[in-house]
mmCIF file with all atom_site columns, C-alpha atoms in Angstrom:
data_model
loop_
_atom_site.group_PDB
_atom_site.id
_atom_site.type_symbol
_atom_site.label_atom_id
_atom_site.label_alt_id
_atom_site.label_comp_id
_atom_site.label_asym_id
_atom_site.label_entity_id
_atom_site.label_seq_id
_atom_site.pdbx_PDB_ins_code
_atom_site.Cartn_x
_atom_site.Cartn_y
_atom_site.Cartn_z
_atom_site.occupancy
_atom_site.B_iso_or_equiv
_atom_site.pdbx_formal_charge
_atom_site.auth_seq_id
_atom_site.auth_comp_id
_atom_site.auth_asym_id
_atom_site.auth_atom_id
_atom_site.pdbx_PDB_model_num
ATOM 1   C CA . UNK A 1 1   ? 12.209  14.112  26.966  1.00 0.00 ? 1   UNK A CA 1
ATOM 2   C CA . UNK A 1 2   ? 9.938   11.241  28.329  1.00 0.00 ? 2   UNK A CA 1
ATOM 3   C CA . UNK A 1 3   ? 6.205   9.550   27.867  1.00 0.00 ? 3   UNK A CA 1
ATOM 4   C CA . UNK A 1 4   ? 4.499   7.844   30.590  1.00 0.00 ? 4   UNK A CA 1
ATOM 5   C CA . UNK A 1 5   ? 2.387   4.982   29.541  1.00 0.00 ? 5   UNK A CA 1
ATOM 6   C CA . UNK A 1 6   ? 1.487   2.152   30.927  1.00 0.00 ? 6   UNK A CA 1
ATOM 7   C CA . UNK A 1 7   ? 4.565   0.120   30.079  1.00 0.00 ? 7   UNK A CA 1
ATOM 8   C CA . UNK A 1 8   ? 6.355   2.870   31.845  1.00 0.00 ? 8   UNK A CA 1
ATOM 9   C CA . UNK A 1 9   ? 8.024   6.206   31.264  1.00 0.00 ? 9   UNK A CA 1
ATOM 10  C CA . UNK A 1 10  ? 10.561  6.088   28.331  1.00 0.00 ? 10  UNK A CA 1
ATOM 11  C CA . UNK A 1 11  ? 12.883  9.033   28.901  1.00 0.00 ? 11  UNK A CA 1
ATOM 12  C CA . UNK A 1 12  ? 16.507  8.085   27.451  1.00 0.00 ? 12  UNK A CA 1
ATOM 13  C CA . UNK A 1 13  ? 17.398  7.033   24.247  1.00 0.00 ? 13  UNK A CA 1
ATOM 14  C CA . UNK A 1 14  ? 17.096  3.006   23.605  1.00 0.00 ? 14  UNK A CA 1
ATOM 15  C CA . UNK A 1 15  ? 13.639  3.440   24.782  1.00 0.00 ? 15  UNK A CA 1
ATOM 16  C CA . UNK A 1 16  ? 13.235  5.926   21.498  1.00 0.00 ? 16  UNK A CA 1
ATOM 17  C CA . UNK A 1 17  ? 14.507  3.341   19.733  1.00 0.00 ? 17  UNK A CA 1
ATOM 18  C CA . UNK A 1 18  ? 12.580  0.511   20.654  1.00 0.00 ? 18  UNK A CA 1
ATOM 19  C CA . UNK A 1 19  ? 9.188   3.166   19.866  1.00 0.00 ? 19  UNK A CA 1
ATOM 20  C CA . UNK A 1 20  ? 10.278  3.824   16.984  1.00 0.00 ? 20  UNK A CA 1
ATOM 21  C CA . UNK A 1 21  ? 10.752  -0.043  16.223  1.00 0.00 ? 21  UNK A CA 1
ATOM 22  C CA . UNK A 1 22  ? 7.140   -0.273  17.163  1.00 0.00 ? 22  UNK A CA 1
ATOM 23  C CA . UNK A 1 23  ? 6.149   1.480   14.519  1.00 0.00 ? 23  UNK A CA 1
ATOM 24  C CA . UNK A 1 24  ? 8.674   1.095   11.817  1.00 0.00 ? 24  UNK A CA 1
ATOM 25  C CA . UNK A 1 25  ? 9.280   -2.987  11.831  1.00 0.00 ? 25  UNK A CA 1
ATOM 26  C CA . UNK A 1 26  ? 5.930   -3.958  12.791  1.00 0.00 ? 26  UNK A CA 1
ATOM 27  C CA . UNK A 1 27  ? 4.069   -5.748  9.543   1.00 0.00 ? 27  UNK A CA 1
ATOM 28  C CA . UNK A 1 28  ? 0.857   -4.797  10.754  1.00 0.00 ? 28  UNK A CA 1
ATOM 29  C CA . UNK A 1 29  ? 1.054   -1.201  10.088  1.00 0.00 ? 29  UNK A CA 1
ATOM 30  C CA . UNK A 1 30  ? 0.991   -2.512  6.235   1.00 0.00 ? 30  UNK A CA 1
ATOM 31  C CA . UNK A 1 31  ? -2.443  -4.769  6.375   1.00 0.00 ? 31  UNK A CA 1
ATOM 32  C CA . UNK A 1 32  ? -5.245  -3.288  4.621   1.00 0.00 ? 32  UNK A CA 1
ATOM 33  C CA . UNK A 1 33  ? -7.381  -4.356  7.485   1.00 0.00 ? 33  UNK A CA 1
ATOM 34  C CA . UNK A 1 34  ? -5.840  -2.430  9.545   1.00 0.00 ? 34  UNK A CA 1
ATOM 35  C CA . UNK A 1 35  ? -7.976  0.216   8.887   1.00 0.00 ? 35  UNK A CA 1
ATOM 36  C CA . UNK A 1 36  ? -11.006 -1.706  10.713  1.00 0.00 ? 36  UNK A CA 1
ATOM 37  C CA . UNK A 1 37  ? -8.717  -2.941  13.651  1.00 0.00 ? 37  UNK A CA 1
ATOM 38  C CA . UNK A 1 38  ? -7.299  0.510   14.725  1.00 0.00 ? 38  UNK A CA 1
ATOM 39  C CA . UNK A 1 39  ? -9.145  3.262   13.789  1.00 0.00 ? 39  UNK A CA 1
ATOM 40  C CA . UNK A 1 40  ? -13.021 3.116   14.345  1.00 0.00 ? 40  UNK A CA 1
ATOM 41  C CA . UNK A 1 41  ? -11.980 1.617   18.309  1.00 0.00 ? 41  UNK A CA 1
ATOM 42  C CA . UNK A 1 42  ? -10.027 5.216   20.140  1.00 0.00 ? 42  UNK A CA 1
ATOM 43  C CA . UNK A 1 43  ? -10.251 2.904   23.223  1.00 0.00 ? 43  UNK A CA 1
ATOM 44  C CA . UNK A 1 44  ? -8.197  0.171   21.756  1.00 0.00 ? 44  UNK A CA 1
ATOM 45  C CA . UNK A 1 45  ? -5.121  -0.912  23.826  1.00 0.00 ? 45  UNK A CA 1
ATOM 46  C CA . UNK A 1 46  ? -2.006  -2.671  21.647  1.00 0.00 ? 46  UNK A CA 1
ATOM 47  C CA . UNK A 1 47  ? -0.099  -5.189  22.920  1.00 0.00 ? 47  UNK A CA 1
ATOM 48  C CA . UNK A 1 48  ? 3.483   -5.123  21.751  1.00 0.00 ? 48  UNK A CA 1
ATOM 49  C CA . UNK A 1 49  ? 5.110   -8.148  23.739  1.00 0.00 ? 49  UNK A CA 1
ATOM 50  C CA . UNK A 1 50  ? 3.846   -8.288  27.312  1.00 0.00 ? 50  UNK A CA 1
ATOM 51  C CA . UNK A 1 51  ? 3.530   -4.101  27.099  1.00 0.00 ? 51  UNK A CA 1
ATOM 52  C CA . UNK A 1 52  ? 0.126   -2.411  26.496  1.00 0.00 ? 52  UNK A CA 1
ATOM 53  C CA . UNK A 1 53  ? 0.043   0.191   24.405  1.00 0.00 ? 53  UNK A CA 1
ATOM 54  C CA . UNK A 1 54  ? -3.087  2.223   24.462  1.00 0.00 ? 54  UNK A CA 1
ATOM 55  C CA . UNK A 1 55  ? -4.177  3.434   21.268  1.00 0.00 ? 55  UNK A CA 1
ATOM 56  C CA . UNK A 1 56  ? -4.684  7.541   22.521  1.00 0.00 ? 56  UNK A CA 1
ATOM 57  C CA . UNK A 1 57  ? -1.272  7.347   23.069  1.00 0.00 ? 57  UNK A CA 1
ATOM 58  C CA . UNK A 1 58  ? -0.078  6.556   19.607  1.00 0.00 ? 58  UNK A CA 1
ATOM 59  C CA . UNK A 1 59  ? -1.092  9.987   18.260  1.00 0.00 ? 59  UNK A CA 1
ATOM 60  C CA . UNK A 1 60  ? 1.385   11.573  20.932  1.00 0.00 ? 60  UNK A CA 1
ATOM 61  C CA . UNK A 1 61  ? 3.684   9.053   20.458  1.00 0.00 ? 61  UNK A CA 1
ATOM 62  C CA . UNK A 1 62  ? 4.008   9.696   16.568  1.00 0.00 ? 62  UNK A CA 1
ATOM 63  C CA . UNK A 1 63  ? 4.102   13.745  17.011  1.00 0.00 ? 63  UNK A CA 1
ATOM 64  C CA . UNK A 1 64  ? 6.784   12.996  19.502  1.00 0.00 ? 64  UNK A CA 1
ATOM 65  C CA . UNK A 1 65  ? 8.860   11.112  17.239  1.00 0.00 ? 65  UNK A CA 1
ATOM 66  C CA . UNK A 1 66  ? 8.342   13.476  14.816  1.00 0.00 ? 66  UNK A CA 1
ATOM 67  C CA . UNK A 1 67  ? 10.489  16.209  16.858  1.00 0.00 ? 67  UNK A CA 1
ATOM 68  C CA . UNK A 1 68  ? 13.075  13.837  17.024  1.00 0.00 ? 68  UNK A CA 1
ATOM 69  C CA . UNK A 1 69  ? 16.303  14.678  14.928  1.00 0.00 ? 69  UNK A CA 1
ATOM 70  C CA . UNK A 1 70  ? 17.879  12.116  13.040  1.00 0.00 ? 70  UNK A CA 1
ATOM 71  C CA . UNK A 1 71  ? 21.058  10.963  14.090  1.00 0.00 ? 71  UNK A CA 1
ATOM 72  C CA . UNK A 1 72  ? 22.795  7.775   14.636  1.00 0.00 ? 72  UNK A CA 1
ATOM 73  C CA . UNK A 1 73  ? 19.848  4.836   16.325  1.00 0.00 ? 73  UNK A CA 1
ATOM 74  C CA . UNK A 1 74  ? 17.182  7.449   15.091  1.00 0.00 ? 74  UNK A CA 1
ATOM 75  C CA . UNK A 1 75  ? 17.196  6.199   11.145  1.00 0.00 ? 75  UNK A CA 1
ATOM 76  C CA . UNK A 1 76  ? 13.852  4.570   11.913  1.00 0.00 ? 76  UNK A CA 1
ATOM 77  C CA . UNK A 1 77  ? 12.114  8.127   11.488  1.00 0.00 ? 77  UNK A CA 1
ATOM 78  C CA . UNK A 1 78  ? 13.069  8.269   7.951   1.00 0.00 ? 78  UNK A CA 1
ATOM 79  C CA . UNK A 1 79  ? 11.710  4.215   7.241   1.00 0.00 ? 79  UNK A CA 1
ATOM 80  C CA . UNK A 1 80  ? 9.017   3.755   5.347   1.00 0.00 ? 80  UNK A CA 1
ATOM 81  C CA . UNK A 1 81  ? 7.223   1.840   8.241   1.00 0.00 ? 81  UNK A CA 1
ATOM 82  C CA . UNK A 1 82  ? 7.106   4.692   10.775  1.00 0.00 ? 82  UNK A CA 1
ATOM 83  C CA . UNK A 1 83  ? 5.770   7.257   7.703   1.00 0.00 ? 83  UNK A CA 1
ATOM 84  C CA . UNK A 1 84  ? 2.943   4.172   7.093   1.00 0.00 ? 84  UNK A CA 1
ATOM 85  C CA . UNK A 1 85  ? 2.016   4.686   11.190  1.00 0.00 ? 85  UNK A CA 1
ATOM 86  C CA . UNK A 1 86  ? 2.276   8.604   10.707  1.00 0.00 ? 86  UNK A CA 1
ATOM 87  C CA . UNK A 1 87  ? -0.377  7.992   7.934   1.00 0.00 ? 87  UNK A CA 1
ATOM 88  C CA . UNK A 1 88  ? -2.606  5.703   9.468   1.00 0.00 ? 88  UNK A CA 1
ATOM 89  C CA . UNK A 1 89  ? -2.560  7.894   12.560  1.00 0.00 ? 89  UNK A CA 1
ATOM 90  C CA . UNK A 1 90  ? -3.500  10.923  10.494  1.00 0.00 ? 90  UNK A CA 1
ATOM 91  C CA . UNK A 1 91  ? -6.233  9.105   8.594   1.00 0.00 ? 91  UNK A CA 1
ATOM 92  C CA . UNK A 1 92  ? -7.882  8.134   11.847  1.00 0.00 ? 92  UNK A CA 1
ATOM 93  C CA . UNK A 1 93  ? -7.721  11.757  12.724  1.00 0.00 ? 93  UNK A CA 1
ATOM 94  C CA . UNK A 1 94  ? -9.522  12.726  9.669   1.00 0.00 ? 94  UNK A CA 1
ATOM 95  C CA . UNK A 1 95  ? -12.333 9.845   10.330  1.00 0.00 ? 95  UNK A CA 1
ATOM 96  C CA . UNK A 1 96  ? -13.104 11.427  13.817  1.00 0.00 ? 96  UNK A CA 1
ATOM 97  C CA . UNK A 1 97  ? -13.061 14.676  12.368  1.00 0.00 ? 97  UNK A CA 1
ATOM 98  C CA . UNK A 1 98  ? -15.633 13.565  9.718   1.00 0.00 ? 98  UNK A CA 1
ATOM 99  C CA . UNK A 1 99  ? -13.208 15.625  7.343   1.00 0.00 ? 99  UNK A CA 1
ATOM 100 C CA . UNK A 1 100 ? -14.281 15.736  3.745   1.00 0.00 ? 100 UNK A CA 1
ATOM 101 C CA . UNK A 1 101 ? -13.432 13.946  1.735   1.00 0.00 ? 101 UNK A CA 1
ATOM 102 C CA . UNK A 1 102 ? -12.055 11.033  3.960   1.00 0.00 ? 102 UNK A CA 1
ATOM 103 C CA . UNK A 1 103 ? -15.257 9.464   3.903   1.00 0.00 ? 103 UNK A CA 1
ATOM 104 C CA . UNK A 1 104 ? -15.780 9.088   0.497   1.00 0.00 ? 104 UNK A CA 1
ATOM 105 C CA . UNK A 1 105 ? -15.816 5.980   -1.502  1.00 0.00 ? 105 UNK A CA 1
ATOM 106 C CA . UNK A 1 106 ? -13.108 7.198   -3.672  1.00 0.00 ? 106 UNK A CA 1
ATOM 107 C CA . UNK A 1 107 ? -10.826 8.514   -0.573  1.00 0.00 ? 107 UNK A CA 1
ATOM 108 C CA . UNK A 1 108 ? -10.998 5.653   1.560   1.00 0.00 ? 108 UNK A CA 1
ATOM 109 C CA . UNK A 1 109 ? -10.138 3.200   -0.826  1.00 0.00 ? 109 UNK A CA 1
ATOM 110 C CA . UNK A 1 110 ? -7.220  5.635   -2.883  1.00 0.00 ? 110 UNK A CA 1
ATOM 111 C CA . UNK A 1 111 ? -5.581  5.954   0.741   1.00 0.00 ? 111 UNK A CA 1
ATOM 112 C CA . UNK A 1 112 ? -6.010  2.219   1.587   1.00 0.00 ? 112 UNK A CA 1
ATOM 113 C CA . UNK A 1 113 ? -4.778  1.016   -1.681  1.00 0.00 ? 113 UNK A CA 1
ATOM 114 C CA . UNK A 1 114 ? -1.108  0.348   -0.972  1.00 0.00 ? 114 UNK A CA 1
ATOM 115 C CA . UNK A 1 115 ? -1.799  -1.854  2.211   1.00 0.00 ? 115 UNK A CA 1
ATOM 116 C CA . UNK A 1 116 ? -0.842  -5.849  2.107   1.00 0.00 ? 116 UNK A CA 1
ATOM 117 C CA . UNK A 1 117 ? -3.874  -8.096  1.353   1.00 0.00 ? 117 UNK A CA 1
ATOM 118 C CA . UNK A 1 118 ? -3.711  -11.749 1.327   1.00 0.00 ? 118 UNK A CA 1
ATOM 119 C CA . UNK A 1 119 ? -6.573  -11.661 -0.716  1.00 0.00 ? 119 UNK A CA 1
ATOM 120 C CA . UNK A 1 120 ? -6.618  -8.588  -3.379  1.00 0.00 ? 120 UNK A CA 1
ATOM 121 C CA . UNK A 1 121 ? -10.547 -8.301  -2.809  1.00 0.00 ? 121 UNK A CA 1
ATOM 122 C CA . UNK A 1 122 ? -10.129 -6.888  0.860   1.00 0.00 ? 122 UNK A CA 1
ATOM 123 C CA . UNK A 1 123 ? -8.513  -3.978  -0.558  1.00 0.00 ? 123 UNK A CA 1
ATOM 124 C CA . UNK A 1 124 ? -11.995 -3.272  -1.552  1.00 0.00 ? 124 UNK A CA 1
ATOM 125 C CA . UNK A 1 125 ? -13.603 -5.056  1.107   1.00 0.00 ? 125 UNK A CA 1
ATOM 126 C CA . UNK A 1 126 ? -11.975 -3.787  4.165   1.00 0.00 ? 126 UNK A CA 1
ATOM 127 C CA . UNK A 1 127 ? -11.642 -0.018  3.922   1.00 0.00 ? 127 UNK A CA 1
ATOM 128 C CA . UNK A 1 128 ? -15.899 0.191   3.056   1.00 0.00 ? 128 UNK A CA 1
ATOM 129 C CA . UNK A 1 129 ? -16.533 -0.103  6.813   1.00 0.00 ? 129 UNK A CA 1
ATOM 130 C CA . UNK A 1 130 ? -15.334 3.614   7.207   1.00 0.00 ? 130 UNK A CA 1
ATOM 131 C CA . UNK A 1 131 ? -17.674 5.325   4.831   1.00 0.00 ? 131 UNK A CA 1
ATOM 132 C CA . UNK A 1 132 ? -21.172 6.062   5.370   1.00 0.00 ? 132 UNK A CA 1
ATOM 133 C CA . UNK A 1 133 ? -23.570 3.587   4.952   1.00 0.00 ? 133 UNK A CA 1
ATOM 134 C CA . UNK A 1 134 ? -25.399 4.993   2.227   1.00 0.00 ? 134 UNK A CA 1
ATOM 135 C CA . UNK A 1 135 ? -22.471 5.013   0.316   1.00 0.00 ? 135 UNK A CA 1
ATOM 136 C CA . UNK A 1 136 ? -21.416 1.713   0.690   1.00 0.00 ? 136 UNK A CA 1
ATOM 137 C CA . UNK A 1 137 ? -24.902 0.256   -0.163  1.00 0.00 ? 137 UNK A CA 1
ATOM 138 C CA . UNK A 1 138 ? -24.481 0.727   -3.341  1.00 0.00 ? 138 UNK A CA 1
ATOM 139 C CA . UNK A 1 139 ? -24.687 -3.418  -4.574  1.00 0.00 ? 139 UNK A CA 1
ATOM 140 C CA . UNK A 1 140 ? -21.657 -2.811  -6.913  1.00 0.00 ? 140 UNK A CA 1
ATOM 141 C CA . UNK A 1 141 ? -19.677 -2.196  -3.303  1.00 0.00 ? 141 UNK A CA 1
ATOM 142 C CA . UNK A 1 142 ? -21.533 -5.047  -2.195  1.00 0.00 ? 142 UNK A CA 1
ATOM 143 C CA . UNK A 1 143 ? -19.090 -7.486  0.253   1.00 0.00 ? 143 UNK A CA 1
ATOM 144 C CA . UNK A 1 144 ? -18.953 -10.622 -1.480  1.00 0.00 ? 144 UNK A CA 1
ATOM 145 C CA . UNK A 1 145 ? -16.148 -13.231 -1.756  1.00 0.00 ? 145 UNK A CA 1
ATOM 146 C CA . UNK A 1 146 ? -17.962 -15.282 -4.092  1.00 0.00 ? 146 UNK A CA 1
ATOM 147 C CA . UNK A 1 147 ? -17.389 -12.836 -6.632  1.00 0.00 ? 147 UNK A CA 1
ATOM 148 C CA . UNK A 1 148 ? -13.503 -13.179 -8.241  1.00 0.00 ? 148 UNK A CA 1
ATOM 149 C CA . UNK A 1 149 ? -11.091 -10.455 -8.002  1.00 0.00 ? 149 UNK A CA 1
ATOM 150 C CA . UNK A 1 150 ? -11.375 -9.261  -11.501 1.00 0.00 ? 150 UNK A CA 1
ATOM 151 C CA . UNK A 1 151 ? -15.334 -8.468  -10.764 1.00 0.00 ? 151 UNK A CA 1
ATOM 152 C CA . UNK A 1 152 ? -14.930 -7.022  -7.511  1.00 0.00 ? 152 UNK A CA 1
ATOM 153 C CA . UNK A 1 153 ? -12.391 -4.364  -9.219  1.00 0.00 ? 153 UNK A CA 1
ATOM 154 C CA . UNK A 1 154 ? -14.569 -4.459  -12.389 1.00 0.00 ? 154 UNK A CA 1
ATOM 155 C CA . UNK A 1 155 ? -17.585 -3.294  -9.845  1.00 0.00 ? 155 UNK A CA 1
ATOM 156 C CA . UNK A 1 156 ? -15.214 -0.505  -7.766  1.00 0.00 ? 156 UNK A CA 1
ATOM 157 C CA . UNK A 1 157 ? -14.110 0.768   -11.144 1.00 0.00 ? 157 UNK A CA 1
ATOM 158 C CA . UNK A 1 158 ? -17.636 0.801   -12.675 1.00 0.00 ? 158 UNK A CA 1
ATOM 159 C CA . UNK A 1 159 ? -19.040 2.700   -9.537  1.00 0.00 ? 159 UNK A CA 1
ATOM 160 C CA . UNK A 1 160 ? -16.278 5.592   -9.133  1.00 0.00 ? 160 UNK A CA 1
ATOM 161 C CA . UNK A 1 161 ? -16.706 6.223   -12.913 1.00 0.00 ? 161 UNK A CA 1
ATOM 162 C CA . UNK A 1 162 ? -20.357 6.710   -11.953 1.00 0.00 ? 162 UNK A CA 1
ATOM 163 C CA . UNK A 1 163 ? -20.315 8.406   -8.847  1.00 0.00 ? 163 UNK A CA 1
ATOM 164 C CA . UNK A 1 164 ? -16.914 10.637  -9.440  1.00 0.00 ? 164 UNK A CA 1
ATOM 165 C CA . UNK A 1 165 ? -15.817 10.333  -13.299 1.00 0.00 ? 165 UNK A CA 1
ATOM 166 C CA . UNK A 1 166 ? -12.285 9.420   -12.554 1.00 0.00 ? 166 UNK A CA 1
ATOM 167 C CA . UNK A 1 167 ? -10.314 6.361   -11.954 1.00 0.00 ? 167 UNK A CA 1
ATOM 168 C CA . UNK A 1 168 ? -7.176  8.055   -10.163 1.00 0.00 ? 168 UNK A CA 1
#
């Protein structure tokens, strides 16, 4: 089996390997902003060393690897990495789609809300950029780093009680 891309066609099995190292040892795939650097742009193109990777291709990529038996070199399919990138992937798919209920409030931010943060306010603050607009003015979803963590949560929490009656 082999996919062209730009960095050429990968058709044995190291080159398997180093996709599926793409996706399963790359930190990147773990940032919460992630969400606003990969899926609203389908045009993007990746750079992974001097290679370009162009986002349409990811999608492919992913179902491809997912076809893949595992067997010795192939242990990255089962890594907790690659099943972040299979997630991502299909929670862009569902923001193209307009899919109920990814763009909710309580959605976006319940299937953001085990990504790395530097600061624990952007896993508030980052993921609001997918939902609709009049959802996110609400002013407790208001972006504001002034505000400490505690009251940024404080403000999420108050709002979903409001707007959905649950916390989960």
């Amino acid at each position: 089996m082999g996919l062209r891309s730009a960095a050429g066609t990968v058709t044995d099995r190291e080159g398997w390997v180093r996709l599926g190292q793409f996706f399963s040892k790359r930190s990147w795939w773990h940032r919460v902003w992630t969400v606003q650097e990969y899926i609203p742009d389908v045009k993007k193109v990746f750079m992974c060393g001097v290679y370009p990777f162009p986002s349409d291709l990811i999608l492919i990529t992913l179902r491809l690897m997912m076809l893949l038996e595992v067997e010795p070199g192939f242990e990255f399919l089962q890594s907790a990495g690659f099943h972040v990138a299979v997630r991502t992937e299909t929670f862009r798919m569902a923001f193209y789609a307009r899919s109920a209920p990814a763009l909710t409030v309580y959605y976006v931010l319940k299937q953001r809300r085990n990504r790395a943060a530097t600061d624990p306010r952007d896993k508030v603050f980052a993921p609001l950029g997918l939902v609709p607009a009049d959802q996110r003015s609400d002013p407790a979803l208001s972006i504001n780093y002034s505000l400490s963590v505690e009251e940024v949560f404080t403000n999420v929490a108050e709002y979903l009680l409001r707007t959905t009656g649950r916390l989960d």
